[in-house]
mmCIF file of C-alpha atoms in Angstrom:
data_model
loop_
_atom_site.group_PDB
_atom_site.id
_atom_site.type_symbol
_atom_site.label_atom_id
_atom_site.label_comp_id
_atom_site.label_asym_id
_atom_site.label_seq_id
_atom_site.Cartn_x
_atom_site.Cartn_y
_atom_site.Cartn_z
ATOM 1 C CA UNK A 133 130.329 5.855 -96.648
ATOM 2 C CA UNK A 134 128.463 4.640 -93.418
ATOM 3 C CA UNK A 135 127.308 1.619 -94.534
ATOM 4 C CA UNK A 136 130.864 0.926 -95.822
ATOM 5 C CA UNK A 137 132.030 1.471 -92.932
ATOM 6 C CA UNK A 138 129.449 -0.488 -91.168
ATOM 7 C CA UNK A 139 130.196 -4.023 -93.266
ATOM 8 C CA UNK A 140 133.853 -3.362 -92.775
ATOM 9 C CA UNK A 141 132.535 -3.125 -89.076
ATOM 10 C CA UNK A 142 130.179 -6.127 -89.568
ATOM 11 C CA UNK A 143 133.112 -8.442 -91.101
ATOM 12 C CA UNK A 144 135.752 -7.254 -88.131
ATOM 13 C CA UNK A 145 133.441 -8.749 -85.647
ATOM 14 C CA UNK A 146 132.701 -11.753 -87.692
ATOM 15 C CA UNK A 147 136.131 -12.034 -88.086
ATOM 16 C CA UNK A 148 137.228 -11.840 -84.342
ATOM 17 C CA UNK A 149 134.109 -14.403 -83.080
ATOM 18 C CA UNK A 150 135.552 -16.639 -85.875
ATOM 19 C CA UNK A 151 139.438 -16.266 -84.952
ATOM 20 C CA UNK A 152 138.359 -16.455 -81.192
ATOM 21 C CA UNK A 153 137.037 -19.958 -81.380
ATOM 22 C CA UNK A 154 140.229 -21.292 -83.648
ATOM 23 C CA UNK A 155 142.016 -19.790 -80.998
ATOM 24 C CA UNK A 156 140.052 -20.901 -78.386
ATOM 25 C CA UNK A 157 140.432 -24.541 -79.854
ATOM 26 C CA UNK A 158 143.824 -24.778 -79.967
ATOM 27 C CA UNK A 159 144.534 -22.933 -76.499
ATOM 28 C CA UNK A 160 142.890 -26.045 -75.078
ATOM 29 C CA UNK A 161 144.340 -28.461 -77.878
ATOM 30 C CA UNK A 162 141.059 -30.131 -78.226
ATOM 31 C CA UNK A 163 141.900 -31.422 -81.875
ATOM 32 C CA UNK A 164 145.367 -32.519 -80.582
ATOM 33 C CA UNK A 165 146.288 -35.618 -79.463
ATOM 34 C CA UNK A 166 143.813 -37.732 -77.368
ATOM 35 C CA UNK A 167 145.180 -37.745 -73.538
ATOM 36 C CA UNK A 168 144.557 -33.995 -74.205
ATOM 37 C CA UNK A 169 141.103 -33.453 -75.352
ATOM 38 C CA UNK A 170 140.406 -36.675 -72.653
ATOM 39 C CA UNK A 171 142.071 -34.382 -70.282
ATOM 40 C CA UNK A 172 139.615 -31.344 -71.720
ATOM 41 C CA UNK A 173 136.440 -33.847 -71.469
ATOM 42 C CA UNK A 174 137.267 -34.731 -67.827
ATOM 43 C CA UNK A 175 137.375 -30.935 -67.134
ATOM 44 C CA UNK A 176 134.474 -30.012 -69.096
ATOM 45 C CA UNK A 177 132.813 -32.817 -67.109
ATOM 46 C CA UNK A 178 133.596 -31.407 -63.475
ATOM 47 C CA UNK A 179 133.046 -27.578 -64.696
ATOM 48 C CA UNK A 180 129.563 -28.558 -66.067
ATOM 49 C CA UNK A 181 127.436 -29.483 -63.501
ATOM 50 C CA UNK A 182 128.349 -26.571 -61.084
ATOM 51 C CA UNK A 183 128.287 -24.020 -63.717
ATOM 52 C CA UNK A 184 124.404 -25.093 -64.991
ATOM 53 C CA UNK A 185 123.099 -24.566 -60.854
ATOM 54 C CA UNK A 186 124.705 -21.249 -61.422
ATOM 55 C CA UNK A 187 123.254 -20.394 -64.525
ATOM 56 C CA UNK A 188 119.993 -20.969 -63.267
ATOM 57 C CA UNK A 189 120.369 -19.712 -59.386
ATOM 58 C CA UNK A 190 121.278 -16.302 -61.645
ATOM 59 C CA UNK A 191 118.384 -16.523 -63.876
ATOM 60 C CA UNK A 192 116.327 -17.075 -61.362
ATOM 61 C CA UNK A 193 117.164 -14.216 -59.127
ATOM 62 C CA UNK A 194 116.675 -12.285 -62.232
ATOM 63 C CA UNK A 195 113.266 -12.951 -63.267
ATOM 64 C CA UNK A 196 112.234 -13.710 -59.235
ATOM 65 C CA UNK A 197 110.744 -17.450 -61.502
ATOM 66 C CA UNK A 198 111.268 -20.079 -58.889
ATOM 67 C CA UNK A 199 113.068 -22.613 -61.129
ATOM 68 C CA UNK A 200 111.710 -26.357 -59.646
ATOM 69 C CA UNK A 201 113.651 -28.849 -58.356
ATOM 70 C CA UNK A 202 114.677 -31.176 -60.602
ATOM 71 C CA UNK A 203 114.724 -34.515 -58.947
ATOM 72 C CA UNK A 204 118.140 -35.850 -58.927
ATOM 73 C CA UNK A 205 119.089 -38.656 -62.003
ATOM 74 C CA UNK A 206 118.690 -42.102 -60.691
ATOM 75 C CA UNK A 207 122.150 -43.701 -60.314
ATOM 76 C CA UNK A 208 121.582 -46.507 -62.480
ATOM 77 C CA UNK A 209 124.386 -49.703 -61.167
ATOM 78 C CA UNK A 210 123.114 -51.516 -64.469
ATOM 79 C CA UNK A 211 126.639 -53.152 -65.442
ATOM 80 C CA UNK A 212 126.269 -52.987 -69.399
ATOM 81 C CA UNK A 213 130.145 -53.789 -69.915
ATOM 82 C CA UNK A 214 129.078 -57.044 -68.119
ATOM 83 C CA UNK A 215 125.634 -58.378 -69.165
ATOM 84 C CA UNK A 216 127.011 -57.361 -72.394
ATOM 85 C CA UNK A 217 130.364 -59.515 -71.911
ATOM 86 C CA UNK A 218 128.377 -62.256 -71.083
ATOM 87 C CA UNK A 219 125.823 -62.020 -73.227
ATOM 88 C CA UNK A 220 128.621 -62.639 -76.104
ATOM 89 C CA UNK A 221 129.736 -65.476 -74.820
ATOM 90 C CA UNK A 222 126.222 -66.943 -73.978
ATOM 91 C CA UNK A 223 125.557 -66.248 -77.351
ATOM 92 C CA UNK A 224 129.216 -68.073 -79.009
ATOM 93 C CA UNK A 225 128.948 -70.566 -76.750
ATOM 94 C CA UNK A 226 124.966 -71.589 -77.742
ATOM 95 C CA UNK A 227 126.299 -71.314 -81.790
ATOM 96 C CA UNK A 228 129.729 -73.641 -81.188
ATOM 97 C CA UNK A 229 127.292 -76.369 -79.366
ATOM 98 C CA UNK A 230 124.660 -75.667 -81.763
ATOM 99 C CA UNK A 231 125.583 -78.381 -84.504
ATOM 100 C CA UNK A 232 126.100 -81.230 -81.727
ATOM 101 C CA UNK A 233 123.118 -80.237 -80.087
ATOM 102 C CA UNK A 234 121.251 -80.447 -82.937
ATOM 103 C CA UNK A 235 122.202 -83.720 -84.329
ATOM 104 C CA UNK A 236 121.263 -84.737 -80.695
ATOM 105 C CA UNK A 237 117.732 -83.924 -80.861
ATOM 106 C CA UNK A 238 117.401 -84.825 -84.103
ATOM 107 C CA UNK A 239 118.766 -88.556 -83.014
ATOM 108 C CA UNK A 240 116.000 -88.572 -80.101
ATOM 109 C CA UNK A 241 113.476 -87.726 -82.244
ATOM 110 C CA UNK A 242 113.891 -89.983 -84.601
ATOM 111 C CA UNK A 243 114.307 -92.745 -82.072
ATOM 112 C CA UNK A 244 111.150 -91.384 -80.634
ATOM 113 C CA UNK A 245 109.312 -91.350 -84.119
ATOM 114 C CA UNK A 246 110.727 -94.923 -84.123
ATOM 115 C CA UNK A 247 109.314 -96.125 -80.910
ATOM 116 C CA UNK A 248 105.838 -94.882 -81.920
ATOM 117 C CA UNK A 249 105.265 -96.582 -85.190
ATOM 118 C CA UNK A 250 106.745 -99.954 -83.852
ATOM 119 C CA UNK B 109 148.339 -55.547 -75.402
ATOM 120 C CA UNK B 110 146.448 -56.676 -71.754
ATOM 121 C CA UNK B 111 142.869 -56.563 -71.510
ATOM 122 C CA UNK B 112 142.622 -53.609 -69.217
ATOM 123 C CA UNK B 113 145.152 -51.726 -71.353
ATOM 124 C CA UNK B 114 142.791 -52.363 -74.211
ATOM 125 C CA UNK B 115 139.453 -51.531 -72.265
ATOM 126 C CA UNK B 116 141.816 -47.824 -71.549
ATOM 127 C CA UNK B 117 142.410 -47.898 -75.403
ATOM 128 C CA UNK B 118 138.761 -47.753 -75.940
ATOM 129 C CA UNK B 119 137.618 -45.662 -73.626
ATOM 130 C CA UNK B 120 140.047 -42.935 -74.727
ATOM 131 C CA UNK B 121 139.068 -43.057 -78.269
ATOM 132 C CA UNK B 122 135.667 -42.748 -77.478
ATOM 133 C CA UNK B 123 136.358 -39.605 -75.357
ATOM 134 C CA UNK B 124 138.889 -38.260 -77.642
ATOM 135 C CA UNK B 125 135.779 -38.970 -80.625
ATOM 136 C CA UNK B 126 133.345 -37.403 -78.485
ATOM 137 C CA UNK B 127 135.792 -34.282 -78.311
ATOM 138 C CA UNK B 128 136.328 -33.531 -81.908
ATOM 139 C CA UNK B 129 133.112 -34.351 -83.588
ATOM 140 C CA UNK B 130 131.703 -32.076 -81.081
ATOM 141 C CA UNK B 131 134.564 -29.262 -81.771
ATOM 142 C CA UNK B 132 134.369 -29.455 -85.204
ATOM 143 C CA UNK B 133 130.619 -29.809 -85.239
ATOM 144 C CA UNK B 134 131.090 -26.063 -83.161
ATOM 145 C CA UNK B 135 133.406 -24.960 -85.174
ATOM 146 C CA UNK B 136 131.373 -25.426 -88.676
ATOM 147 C CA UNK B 137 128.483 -23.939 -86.856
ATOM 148 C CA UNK B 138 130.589 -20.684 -85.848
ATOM 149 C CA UNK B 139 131.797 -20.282 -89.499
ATOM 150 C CA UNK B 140 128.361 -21.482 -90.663
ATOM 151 C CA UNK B 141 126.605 -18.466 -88.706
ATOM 152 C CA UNK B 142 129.295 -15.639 -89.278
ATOM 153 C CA UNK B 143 130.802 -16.456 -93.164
ATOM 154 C CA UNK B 144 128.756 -19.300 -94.752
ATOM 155 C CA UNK B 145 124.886 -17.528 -94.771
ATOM 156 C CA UNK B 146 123.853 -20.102 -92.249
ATOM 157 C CA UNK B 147 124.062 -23.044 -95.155
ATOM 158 C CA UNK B 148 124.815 -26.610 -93.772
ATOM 159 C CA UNK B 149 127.376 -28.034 -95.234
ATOM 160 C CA UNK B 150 130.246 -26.108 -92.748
ATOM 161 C CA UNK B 151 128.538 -28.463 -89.794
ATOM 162 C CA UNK B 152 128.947 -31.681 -91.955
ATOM 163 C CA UNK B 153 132.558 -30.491 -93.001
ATOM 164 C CA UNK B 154 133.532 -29.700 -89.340
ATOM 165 C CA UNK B 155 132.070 -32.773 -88.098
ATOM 166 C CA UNK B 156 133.355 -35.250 -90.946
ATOM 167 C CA UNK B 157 136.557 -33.362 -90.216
ATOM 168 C CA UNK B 158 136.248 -34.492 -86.495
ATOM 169 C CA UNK B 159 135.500 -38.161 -87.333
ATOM 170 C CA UNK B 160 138.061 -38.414 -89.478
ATOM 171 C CA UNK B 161 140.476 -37.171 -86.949
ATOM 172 C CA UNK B 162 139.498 -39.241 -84.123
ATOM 173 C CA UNK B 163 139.534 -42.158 -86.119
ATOM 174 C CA UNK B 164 143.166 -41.855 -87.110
ATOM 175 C CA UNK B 165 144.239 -41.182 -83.640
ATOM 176 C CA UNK B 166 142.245 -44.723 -82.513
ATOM 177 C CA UNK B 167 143.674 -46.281 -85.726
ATOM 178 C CA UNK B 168 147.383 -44.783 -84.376
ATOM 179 C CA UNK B 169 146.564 -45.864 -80.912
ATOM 180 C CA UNK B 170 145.872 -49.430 -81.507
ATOM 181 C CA UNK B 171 148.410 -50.044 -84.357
ATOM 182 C CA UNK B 172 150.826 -48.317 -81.875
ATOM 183 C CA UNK B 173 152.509 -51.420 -80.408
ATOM 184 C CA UNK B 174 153.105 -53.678 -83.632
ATOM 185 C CA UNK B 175 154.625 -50.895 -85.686
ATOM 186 C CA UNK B 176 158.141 -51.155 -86.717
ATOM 187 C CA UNK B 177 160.354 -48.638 -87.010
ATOM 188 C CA UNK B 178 163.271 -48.818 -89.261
ATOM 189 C CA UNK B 179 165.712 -46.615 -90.861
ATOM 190 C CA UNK B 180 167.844 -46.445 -93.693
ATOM 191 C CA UNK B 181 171.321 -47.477 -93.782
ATOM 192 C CA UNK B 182 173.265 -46.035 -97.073
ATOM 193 C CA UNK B 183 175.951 -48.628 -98.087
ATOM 194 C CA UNK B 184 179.432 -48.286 -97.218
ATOM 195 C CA UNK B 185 181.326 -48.637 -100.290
ATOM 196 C CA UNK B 186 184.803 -50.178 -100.367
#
């Protein structure tokens, strides 16, 4: 009887963690369409950072642990959209002048080869 | 489609891919832990799930602007 009682109690909460996070889900329409769940990310984003030096201001008060400093990320200004824009075109331009370029050298040399066994 | 328009295009389907693979990778792991014994195969179903999702909203994005829209027209007859 009380372990029946107990699984029924068992699968109820199961149930309700498992029917909170659909719910949760669809509250904030993060499987909708995508201005929303960018919309969610861009929240999730600001709420983050604040929430984390809360969590640990708390857990440290808690325990009395001094949590160190971490030092702050570097900002990193490294353009990868651009270096990798130009990198493309470096790398197009090099293959569509390749053939030319080759029959180029290949003339010199040959006109060098020339001039040495004369 | 402009170039910055496009760069926008991108950016939000990344986001928007981020967003679901991540939901349904929570999701599978929520009805992994409470219905499913703690197996695997809810997180691969919940993430595939996501993937699968974003990438039809990217595909619906980009196609957007080229689709044509037409409706049928029963003859009138006389």
């Amino acid at each position: 009887m009380v372990s029946r009682v107990w699984s029924l109690m068992r699968f109820l909460i199961k149930g309700s963690v498992a029917g909170g996070a659909v719910y949760l889900v669809y509250d904030q329409e993060l499987l909708g369409p995508s201005d929303k769940s960018e919309a969610a990310l861009r929240k999730a984003e600001e709420v983050l950072p604040p929430a984390v030096y809360q969590f640990s201001q708390y857990v440290s008060q808690q325990t009395g642990l001094q949590i160190p400093q971490l030092p702050a990320p570097p900002k990193i200004n490294f353009p990868i959209r651009e270096s990798w824009n130009s990198g493309i075109i470096k790398v197009m331009s090099a293959l569509s002048a390749a053939p030319s370029k080759a029959r180029e050298y290949s003339r010199e040399g040959w006109e060098y080869l020339k001039e040495r066994t004369k | 489609m402009s170039e910055s328009d496009l760069g926008r295009k991108w950016d939000r389907c990344m986001a928007d891919a981020v967003v679901k693979i991540g939901t349904g990778l929570g999701l599978g792991i929520v009805f992994s832990l409470t219905f499913f014994k703690r197996k695997m195969w809810p997180l691969a179903f919940g993430s595939g799930m996501g993937l699968g999702m974003a990438y039809s909203n990217c595909q619906h994005d980009f196609q957007a602007p080229y689709l044509l829209h037409g409706k049928y027209v029963k003859e009138q007859e006389q």
